[in-house]
Coordinates of C-alpha atoms in Angstrom, one line a residue:
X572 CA 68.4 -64.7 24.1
X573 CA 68.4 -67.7 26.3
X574 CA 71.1 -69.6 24.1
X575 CA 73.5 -66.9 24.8
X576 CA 72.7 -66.7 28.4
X577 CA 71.0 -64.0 29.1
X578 CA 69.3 -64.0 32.6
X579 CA 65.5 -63.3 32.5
X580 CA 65.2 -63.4 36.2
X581 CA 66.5 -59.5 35.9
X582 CA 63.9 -58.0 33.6
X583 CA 61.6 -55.7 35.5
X584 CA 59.2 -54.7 33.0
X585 CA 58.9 -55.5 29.5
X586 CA 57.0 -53.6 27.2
X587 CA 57.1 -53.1 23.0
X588 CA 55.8 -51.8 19.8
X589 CA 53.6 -53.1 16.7
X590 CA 53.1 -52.9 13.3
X591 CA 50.2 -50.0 13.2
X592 CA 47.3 -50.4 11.2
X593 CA 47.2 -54.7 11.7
X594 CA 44.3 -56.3 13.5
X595 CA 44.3 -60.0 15.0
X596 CA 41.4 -61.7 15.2
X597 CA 41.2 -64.4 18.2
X598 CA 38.7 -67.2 18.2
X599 CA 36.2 -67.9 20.9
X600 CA 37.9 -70.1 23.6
X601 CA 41.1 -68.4 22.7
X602 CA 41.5 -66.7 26.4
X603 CA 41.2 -69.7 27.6
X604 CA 44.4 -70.8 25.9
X605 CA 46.3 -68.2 26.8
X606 CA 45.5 -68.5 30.4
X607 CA 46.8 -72.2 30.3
X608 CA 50.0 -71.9 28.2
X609 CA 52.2 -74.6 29.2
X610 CA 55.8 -74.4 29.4
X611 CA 57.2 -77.3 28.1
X612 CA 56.0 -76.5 24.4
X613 CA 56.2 -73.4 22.3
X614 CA 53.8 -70.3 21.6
X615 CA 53.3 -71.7 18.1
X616 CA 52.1 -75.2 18.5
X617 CA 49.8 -74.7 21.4
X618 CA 48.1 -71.3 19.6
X619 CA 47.3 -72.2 15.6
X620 CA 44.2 -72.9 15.9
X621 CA 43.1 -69.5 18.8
X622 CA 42.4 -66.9 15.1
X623 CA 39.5 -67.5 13.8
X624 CA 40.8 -65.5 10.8
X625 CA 44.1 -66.6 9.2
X626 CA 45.0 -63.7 6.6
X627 CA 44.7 -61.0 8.9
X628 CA 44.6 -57.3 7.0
X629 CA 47.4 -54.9 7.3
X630 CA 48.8 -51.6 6.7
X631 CA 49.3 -52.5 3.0
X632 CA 45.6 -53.3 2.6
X633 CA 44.2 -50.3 0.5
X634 CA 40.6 -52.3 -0.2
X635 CA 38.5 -50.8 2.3
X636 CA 37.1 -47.7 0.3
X637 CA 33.4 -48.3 0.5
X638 CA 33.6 -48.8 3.9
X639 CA 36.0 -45.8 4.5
X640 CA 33.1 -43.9 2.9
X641 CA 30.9 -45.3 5.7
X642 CA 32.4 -44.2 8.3
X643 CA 32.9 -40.4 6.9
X644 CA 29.0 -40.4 6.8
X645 CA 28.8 -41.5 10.2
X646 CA 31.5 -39.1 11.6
X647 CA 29.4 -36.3 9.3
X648 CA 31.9 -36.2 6.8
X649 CA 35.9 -36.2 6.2
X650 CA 36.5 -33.2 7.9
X651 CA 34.4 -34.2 11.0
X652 CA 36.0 -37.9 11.1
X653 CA 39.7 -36.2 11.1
X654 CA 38.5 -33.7 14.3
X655 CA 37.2 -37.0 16.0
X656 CA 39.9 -39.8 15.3
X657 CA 42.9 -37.6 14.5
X658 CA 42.9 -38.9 10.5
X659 CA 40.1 -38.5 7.7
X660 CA 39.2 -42.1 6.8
X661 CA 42.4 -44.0 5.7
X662 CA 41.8 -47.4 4.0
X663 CA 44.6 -48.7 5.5
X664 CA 43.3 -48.1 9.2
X665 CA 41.9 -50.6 11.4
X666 CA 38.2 -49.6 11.8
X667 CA 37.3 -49.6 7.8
X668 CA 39.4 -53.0 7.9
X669 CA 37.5 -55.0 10.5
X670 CA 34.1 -53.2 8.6
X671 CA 35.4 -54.9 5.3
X672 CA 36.4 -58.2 7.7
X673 CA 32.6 -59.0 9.1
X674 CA 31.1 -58.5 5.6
X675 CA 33.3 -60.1 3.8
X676 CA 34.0 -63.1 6.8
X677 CA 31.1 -63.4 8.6
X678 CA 30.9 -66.9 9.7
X679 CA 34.6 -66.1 10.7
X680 CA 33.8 -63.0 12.2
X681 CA 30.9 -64.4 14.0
X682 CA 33.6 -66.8 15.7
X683 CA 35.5 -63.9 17.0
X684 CA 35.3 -63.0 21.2
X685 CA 38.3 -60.4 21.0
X686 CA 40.0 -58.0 18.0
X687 CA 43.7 -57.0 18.8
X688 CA 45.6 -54.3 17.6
X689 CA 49.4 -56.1 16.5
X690 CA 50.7 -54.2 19.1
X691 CA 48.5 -55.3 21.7
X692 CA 48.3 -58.9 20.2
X693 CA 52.2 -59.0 21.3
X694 CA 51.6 -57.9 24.9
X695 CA 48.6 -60.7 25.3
X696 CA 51.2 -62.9 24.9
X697 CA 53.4 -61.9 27.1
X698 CA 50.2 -61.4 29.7
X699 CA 48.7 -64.3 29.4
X700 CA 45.6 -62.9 28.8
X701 CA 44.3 -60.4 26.2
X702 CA 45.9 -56.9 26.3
X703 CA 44.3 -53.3 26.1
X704 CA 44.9 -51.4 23.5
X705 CA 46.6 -48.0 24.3
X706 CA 45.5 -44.6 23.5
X707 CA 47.9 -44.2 21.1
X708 CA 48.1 -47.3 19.0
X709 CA 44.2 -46.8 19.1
X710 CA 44.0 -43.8 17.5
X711 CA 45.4 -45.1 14.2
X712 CA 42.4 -46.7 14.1
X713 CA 39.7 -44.5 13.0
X714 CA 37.7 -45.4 16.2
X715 CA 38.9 -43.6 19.1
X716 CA 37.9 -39.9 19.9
X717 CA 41.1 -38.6 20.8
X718 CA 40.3 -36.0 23.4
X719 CA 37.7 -38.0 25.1
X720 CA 40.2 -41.3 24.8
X721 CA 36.7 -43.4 24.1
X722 CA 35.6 -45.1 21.2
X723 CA 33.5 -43.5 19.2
X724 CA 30.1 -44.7 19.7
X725 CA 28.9 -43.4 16.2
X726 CA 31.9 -44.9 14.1
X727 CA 31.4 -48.3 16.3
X728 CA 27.9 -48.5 14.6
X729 CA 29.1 -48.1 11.3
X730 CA 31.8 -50.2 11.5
X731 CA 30.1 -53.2 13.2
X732 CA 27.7 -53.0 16.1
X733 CA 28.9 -54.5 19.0
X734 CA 32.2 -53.9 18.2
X735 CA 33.5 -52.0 21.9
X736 CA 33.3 -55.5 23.3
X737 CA 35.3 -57.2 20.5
X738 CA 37.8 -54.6 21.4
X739 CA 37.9 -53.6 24.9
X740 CA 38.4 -50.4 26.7
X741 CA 41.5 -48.6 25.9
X742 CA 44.1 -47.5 27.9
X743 CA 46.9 -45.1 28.7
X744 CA 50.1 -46.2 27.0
X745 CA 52.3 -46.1 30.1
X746 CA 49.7 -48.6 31.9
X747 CA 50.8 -51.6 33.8
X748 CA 49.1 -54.3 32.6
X749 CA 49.9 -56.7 35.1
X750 CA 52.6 -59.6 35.4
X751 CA 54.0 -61.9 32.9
X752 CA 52.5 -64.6 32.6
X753 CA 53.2 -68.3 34.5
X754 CA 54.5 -69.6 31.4
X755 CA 57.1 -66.9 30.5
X756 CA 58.4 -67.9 34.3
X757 CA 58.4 -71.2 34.1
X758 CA 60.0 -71.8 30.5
X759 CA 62.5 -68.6 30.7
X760 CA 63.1 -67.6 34.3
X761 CA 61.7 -64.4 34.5
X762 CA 60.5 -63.0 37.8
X763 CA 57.1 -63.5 38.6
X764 CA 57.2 -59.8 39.4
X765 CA 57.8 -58.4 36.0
X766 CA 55.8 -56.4 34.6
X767 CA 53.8 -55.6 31.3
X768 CA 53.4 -52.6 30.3
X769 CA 50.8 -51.8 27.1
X770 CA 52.4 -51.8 23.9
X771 CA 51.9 -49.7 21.3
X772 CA 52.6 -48.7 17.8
X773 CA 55.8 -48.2 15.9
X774 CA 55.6 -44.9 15.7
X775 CA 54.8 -43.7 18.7
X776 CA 57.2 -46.2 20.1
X777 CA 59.5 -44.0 17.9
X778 CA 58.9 -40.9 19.3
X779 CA 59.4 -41.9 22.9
X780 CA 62.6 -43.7 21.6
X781 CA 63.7 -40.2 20.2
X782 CA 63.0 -38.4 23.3
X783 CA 61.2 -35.7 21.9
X784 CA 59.3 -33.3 24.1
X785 CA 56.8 -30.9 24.0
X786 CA 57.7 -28.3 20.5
X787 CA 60.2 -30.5 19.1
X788 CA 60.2 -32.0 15.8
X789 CA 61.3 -35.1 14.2
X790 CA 62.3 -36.0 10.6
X791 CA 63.3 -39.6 10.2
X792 CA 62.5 -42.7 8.2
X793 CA 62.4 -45.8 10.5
X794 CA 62.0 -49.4 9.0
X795 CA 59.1 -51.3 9.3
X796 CA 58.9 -54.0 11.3
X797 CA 56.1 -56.4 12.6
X798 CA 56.8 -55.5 16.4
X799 CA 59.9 -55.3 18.2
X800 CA 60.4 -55.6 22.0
X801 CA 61.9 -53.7 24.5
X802 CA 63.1 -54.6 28.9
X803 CA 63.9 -52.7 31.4
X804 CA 66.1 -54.1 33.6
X805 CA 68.2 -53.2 37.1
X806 CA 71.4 -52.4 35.5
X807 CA 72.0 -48.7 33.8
X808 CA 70.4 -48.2 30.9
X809 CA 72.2 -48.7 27.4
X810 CA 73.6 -45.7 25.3
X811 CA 70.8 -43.7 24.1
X812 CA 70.0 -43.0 20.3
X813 CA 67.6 -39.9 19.4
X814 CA 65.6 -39.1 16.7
X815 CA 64.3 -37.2 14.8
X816 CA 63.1 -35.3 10.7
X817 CA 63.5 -38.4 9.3
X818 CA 65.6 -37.9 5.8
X819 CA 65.4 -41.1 4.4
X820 CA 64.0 -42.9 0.8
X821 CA 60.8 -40.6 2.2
X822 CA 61.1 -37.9 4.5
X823 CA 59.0 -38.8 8.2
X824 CA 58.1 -35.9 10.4
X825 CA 56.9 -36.3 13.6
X826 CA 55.9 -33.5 16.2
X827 CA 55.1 -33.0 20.0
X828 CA 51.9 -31.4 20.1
X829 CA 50.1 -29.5 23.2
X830 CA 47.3 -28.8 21.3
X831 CA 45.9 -31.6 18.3
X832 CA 44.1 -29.7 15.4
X833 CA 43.6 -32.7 12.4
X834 CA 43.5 -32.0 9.2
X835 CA 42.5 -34.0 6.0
X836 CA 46.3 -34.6 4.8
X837 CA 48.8 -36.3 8.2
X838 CA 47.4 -38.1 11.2
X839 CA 47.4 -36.9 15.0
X840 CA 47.8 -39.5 17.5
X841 CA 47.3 -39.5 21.3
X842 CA 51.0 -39.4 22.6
X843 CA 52.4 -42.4 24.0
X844 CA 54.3 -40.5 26.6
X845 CA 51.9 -38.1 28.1
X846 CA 48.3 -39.5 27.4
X847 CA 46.7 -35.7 28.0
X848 CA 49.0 -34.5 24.5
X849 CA 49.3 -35.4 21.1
X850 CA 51.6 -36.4 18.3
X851 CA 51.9 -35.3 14.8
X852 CA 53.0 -37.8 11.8
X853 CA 53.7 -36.7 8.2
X854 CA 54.7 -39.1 5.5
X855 CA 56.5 -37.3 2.5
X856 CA 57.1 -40.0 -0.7
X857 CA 59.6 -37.9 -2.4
X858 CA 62.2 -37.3 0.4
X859 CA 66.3 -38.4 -0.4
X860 CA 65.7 -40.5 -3.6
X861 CA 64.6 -36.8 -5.3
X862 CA 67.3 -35.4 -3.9
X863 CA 70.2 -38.1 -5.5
X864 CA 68.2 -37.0 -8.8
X865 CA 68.5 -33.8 -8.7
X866 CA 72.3 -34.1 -7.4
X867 CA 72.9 -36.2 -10.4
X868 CA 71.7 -34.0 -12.9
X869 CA 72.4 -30.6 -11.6
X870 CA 75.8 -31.5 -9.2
X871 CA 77.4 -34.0 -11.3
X872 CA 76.3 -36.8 -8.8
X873 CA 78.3 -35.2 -6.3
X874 CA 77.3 -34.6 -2.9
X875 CA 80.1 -31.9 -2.0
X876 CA 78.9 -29.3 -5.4
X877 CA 75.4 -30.2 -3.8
X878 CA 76.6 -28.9 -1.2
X879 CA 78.3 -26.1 -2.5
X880 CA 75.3 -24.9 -4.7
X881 CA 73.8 -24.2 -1.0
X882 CA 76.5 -22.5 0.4
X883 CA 76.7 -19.8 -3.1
X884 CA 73.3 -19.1 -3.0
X885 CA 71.1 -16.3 -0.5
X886 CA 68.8 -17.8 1.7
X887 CA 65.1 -17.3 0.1
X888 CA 67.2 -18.1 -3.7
X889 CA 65.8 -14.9 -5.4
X890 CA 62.3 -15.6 -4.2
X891 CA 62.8 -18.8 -6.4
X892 CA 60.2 -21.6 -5.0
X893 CA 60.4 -25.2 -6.3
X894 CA 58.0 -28.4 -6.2
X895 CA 59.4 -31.6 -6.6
X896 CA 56.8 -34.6 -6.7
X897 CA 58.9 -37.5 -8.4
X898 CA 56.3 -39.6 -7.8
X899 CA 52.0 -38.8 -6.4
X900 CA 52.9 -37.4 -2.9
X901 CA 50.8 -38.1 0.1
X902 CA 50.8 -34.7 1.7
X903 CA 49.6 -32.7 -0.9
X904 CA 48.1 -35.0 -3.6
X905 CA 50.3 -33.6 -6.4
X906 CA 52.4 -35.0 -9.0
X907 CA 55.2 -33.4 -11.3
X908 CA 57.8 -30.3 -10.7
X909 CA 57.0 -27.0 -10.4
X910 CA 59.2 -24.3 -10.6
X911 CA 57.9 -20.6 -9.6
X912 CA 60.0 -16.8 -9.9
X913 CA 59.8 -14.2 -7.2
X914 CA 56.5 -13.0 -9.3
X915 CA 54.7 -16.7 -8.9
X916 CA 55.3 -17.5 -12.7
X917 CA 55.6 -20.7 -13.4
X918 CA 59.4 -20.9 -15.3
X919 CA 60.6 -24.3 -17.1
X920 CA 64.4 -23.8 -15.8
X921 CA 66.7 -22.4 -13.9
X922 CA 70.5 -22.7 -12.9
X923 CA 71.7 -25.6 -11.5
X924 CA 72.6 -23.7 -8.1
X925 CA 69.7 -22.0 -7.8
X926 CA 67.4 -25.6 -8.5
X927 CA 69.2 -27.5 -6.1
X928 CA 68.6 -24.7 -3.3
X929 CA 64.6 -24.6 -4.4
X930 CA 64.6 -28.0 -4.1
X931 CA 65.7 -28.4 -0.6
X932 CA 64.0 -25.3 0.3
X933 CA 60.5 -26.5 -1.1
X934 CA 60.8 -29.5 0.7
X935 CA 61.2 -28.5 4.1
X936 CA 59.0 -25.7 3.5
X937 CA 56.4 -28.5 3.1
X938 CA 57.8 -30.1 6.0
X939 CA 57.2 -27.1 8.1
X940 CA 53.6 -25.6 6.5
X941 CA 51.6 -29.3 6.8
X942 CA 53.3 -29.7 10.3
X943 CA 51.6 -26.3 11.3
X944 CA 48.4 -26.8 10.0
X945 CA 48.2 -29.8 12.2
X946 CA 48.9 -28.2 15.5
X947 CA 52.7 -27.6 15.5
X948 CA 54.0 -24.6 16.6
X949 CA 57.9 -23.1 17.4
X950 CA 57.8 -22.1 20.5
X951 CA 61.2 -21.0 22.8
X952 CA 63.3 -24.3 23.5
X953 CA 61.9 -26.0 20.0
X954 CA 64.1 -28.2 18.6
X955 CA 64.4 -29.9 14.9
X956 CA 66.0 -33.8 15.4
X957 CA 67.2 -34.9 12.5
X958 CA 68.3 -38.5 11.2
X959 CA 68.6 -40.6 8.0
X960 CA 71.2 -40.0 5.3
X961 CA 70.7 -36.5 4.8
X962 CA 71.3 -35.8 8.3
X963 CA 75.0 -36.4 7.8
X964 CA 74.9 -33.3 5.7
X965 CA 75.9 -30.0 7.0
X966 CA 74.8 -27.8 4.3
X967 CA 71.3 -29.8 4.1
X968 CA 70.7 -29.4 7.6
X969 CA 71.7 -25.5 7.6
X970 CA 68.8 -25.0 5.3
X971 CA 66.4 -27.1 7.8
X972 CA 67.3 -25.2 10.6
X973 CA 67.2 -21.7 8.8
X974 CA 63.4 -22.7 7.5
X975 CA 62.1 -23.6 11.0
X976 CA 64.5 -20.9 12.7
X977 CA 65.6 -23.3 15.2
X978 CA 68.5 -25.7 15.8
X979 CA 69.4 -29.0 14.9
X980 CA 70.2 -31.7 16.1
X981 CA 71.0 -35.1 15.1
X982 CA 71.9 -38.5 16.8
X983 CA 72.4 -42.4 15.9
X984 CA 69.2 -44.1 15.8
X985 CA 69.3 -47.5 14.3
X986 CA 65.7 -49.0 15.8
X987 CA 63.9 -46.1 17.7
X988 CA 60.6 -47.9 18.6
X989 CA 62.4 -50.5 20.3
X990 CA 64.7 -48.4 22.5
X991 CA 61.2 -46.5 23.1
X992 CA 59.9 -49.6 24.1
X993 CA 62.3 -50.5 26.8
X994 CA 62.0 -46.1 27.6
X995 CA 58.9 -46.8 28.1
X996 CA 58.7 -49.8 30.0
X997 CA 60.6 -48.0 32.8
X998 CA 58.9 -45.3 32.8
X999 CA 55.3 -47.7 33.8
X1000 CA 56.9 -49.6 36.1
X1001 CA 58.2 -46.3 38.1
X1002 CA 55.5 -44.0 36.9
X1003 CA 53.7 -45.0 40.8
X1004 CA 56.7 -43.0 42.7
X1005 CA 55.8 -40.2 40.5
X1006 CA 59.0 -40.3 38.6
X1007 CA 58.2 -38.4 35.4
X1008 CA 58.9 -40.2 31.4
X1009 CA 62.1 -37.4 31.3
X1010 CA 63.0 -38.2 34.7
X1011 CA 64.5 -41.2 34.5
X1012 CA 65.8 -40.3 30.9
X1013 CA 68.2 -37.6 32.2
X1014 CA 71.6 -40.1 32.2
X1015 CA 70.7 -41.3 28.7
X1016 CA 73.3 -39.3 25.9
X1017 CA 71.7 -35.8 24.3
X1018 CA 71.6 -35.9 20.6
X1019 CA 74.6 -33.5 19.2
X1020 CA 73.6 -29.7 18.1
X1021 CA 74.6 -29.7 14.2
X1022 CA 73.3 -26.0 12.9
X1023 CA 71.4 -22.9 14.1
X1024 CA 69.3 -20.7 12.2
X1025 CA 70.7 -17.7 10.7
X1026 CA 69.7 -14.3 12.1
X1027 CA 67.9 -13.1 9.3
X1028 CA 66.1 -16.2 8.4
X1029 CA 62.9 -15.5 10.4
X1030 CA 62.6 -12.5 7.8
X1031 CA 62.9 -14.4 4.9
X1032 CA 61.2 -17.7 5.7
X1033 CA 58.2 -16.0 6.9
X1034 CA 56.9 -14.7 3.5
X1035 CA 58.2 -17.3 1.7
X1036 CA 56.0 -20.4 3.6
X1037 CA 52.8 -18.3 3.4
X1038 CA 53.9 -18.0 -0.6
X1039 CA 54.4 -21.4 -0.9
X1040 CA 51.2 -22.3 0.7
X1041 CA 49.2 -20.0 -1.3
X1042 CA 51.6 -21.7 -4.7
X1043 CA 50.9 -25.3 -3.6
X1044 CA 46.8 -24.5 -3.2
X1045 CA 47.4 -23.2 -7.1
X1046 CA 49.1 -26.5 -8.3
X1047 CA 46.6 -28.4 -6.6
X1048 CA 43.9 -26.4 -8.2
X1049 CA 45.1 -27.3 -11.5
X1050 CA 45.6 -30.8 -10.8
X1051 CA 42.2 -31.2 -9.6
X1052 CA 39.7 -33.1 -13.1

């Protein structure tokens, strides 16, 4: 940025987004380091030897099961752990992580004075100082009590006593942090008045970056990334890009909720826009790449008969019901298609037409039911955002809108967390004039109404999700040894 001449001295606040589910791991003497960063060399040089762990663990890490276990016990079991933190124990979350870390490590954990999120790793160095970590990056962690916004005292003991002061005391995701640092003023020009405002995680860096409020819903697929960066500065801000259902590779949901209620299967989060509400994430495996396969076999590979074997066929398809788990889904555990009549039989085939409209039935059917059993609700003013590949078509997003019985929308989102970042970042650096998140979002471009639900759809979408519920409890009942 400074090689083509961009002109630090205008950023007011800076904030960003991390990687969830990463932990840093600073060695004592580390603070000390930051404090005294000097301008003339890089970040790099000057802090190699501030971690007193090297390999640090991250979202990919599935190793963690004993201690997951752990932590269930301590919470009083899965149910109980997924009513504190938001999420049943997840081996890939933070808390069962740094567990596995001290007993595993513990001359290197012994070395440690501060654990950072990846998120709030970023914004230390920005601060000069270590960072909080915010509500909402924190509650991917299997730590933080979402409604009280405190570590859990319980799950702090059976992950590793002591472990509040390792992390710190969490914070609201719109807080000011303070200024950057000396060094960030000295080597790039910025103001000595900017600000730093807590970063969080990529996902709830996407929300904000989709604008969605309270009832709306999202169904996207954003990349991952290991944290992007987003300014505010005192110029207009940029074209705005929405999101989102995400309908990529796998199908995303995220939701706005009012009221959290955690289940064993999707995670809640605190929201990163309004720390007193919640958001809702669902992660679907077998989102567009089942959809190309059943377009090849039953469309001839072509996207416009896909289409067209919507269009010919009644909304509820004969009270025909499909599951399509290509691969083990996430949310339910299941594996294999299942195809069911208007009676619940179980039937080996059906027409093309009438397959490709269970299929994309079935799946947002899912979408909707495990979004509702975590708090989400349609409510008057609800609406469906939806991005990715499918989102381009029509038909596909007729069907969406007809399950949820609300409209859709769709915009251009190419890297949601990190327009939600730079959202965000004005939004704490004005939030003390009282100017609200949507405030000062009302000149950034609406996404584009695509489809409305059909008048009759309520009727018919009704019975059919409290059938497929009761048809999905039945296929997970035979799965189960």
């Amino acid at each position: 940025m400074r090689e083509a001449g961009f002109d630090f001295s205008r950023v007011r606040a800076l904030s960003g987004s991390g990687q969830q589910h990463g932990s840093v791991y600073w060695k004592k003497g580390a603070a000390a380091v930051l404090r005294g960063l000097r301008s003339q060399h890089g970040l790099g040089r000057q802090l190699q030897d501030c971690f007193s762990v090297r390999d640090c663990p991250v979202w990919m890490d599935s190793s963690s099961g004993p201690q997951c276990e752990r932590l269930q016990r301590a919470a009083g079991g899965a149910d109980k752990l997924a009513d504190i933190t938001g999420s049943r124990a997840y081996e890939r979350f933070t808390g069962s992580q740094i567990a596995k870390m001290r007993e595993g490590h513990p001359r290197e954990f012994q070395d440690t004075e501060r654990i950072s999120l990846v998120s709030s790793f970023a914004a230390s160095l920005f601060l000069g100082a270590y960072a909080a970590i915010d509500y909402s990056d924190g509650s991917g962690m299997n730590l933080l009590d979402i409604r009280s916004k405190k570590w859990n005292e319980a799950l702090l003991e059976a992950a590793c006593p002591g472990l509040d002061v390792l992390l710190g005391t969490p914070l609201p995701s719109a807080s000011v942090l303070g200024a950057v640092s000396s060094y960030w003023v000295r080597r790039f020009g910025f103001s000595e008045a900017c600000q730093v405002v807590a970063f969080t995680g990529d996902n709830p860096a996407s929300l904000a970056g989709m604008k969605l409020r309270q009832g709306d819903l999202a169904v996207s697929a954003p990349e991952r990334q290991l944290f992007s960066n987003g300014v505010s500065i005192g110029t207009p801000l940029p074209p705005a890009r929405v999101s989102q259902v995400s309908l990529g590779t796998s199908d995303t949901v995220f939701a706005w909720l009012r009221h959290a209620r955690p289940a064993l299967e999707g995670h809640v989060f605190v929201n990163p826009v309004d720390w007193r509400q919640f958001m809702a994430l669902l992660c679907f495996k077998n989102g567009s790449l089942t959809r190309e396969r059943l377009r090849n076999r039953c469309a001839d590979a072509s996207w416009e008969r896909f289409s067209a074997a919507l269009r010919q066929t009644p909304l509820g398809n004969h009270g025909y019901i499909g599951f399509y788990f290509d691969v083990m889904e996430i949310t339910p555990p299941a594996v294999g298609v299942h195809l069911f009549d208007a009676d619940d039989n179980e039937v080996s085939s059906v027409s093309a037409q009438v397959e490709v409209r269970a299929l994309v039935e079935g799946q947002f059917l899912s979408r909707r039911l495990h979004a509702e059993r975590l708090g989400y609700s349609i409510i008057p003013g609800t609406r469906i955002l939806a991005t990715g590949g499918a989102s381009r078509n029509k038909d596909i997003l007729q069907v969406l809108s007809d399950v949820f019985n609300a409209p859709v929308y769709t915009a251009d989102v190419s890297d949601s967390a990190c327009l939600g970042s730079a959202y965000r970042a004005l939004h704490g650096a004005l939030q003390q004039s009282g100017v609200s998140f949507f405030d000062i979002l009302k000149k950034a471009p609406e996404a584009q109404l695509a489809a409305t639900p059909q008048p009759h759809a309520p009727q018919v979408y009704c019975e059919m999700l409290q059938r497929y519920g009761r048809l999905e409890e039945k296929i997970l009942q035979e799965l189960r040894p």
